[in-house]
Coordinates of C-alpha atoms in Angstrom, one line a residue:
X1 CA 94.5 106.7 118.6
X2 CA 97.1 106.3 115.8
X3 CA 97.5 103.3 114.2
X4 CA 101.2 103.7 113.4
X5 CA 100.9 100.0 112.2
X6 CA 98.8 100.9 109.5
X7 CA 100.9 104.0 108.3
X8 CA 104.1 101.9 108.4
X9 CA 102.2 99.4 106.4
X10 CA 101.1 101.9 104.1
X11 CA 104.5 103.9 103.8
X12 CA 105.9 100.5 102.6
X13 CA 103.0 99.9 100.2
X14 CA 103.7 103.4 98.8
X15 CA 107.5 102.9 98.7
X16 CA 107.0 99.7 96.0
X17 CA 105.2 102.2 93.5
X18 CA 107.1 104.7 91.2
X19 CA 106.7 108.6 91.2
X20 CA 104.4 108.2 88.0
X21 CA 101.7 105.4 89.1
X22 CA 98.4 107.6 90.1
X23 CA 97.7 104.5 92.5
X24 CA 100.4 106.7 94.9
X25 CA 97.8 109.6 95.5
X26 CA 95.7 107.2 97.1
X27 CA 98.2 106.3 99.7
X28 CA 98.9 109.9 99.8
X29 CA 95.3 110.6 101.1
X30 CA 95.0 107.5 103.1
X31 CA 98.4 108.8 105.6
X32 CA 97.6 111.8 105.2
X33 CA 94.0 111.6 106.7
X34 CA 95.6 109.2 109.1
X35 CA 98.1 111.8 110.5
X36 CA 95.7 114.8 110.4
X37 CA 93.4 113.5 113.4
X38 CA 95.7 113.9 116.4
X39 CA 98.7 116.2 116.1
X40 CA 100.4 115.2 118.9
X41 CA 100.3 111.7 118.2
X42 CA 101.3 112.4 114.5
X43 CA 104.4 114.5 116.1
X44 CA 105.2 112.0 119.1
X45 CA 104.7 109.3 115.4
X46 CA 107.4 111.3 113.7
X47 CA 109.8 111.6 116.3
X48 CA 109.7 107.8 116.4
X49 CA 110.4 107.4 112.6
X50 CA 113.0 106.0 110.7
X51 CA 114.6 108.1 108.1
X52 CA 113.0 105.6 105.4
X53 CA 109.7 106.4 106.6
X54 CA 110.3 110.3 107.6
X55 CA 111.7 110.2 103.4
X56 CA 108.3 108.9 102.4
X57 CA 106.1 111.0 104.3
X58 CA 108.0 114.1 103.2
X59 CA 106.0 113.7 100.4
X60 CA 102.6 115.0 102.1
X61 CA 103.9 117.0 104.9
X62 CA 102.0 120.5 103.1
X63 CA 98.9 118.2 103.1
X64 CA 99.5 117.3 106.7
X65 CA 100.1 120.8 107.4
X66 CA 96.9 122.0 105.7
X67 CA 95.0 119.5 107.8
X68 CA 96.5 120.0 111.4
X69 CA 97.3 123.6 111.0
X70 CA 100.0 123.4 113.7
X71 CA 103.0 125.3 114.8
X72 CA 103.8 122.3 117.0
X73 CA 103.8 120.0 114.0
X74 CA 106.3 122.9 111.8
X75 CA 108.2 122.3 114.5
X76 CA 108.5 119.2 114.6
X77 CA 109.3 119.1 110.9
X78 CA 112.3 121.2 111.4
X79 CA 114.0 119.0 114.1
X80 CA 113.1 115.7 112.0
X81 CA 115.5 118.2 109.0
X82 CA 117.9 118.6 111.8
X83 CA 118.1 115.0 112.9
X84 CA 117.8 113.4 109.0
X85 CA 120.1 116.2 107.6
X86 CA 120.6 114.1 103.8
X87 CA 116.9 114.6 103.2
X88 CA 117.5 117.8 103.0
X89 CA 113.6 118.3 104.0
X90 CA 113.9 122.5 104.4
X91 CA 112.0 123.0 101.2
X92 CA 109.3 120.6 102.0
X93 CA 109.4 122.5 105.4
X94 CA 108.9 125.9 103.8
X95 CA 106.1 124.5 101.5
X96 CA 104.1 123.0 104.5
X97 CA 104.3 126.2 106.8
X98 CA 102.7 128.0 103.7
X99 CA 100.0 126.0 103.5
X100 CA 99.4 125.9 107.2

């Protein structure tokens, strides 16, 4: 089961670091191995998501992609784009459906 608590936990962790610090990669890994191991909990997770949080974990959804390997979760990405329409997430979108 997802711990969503964890990932929020994490996002927020990750959101007190700048672009530059190489500490970010490691939350990178840790959220993205957490929302690789069920894809319908990470897309029923998503759907639940802030737009803080959905901004964050733009970051890795190509890693997430490469992971799950889902239409479902492309998807998904493109009605979070829909709904959070000032990210302005389409490239990240793009990049994570080619490395599905």
């Amino acid at each position: 089961m997802l711990d969503t608590n964890q990932v929020r936990k994490l996002i927020e962790e990750r959101s007190n670091h700048d672009m530059n610090d190489p500490k970010i990669y490691e939350y990178w890994d840790r959220i993205t191995e957490l929302l690789s191991i069920n894809v319908i909990e990470t897309i029923n997770y998503l759907n639940s998501c802030s737009e803080k949080e959905i901004y964050w974990i733009s970051e890795i959804f190509e890693d997430i992609s490469a992971k799950v390997s889902s239409i479902d979760y492309i998807e998904c990405l493109k009605k979070l784009d829909k709904k959070y329409p000032n990210l302005m997430l389409s490239k990240d979108i793009k990049i994570a459906e080619e490395w599905m």
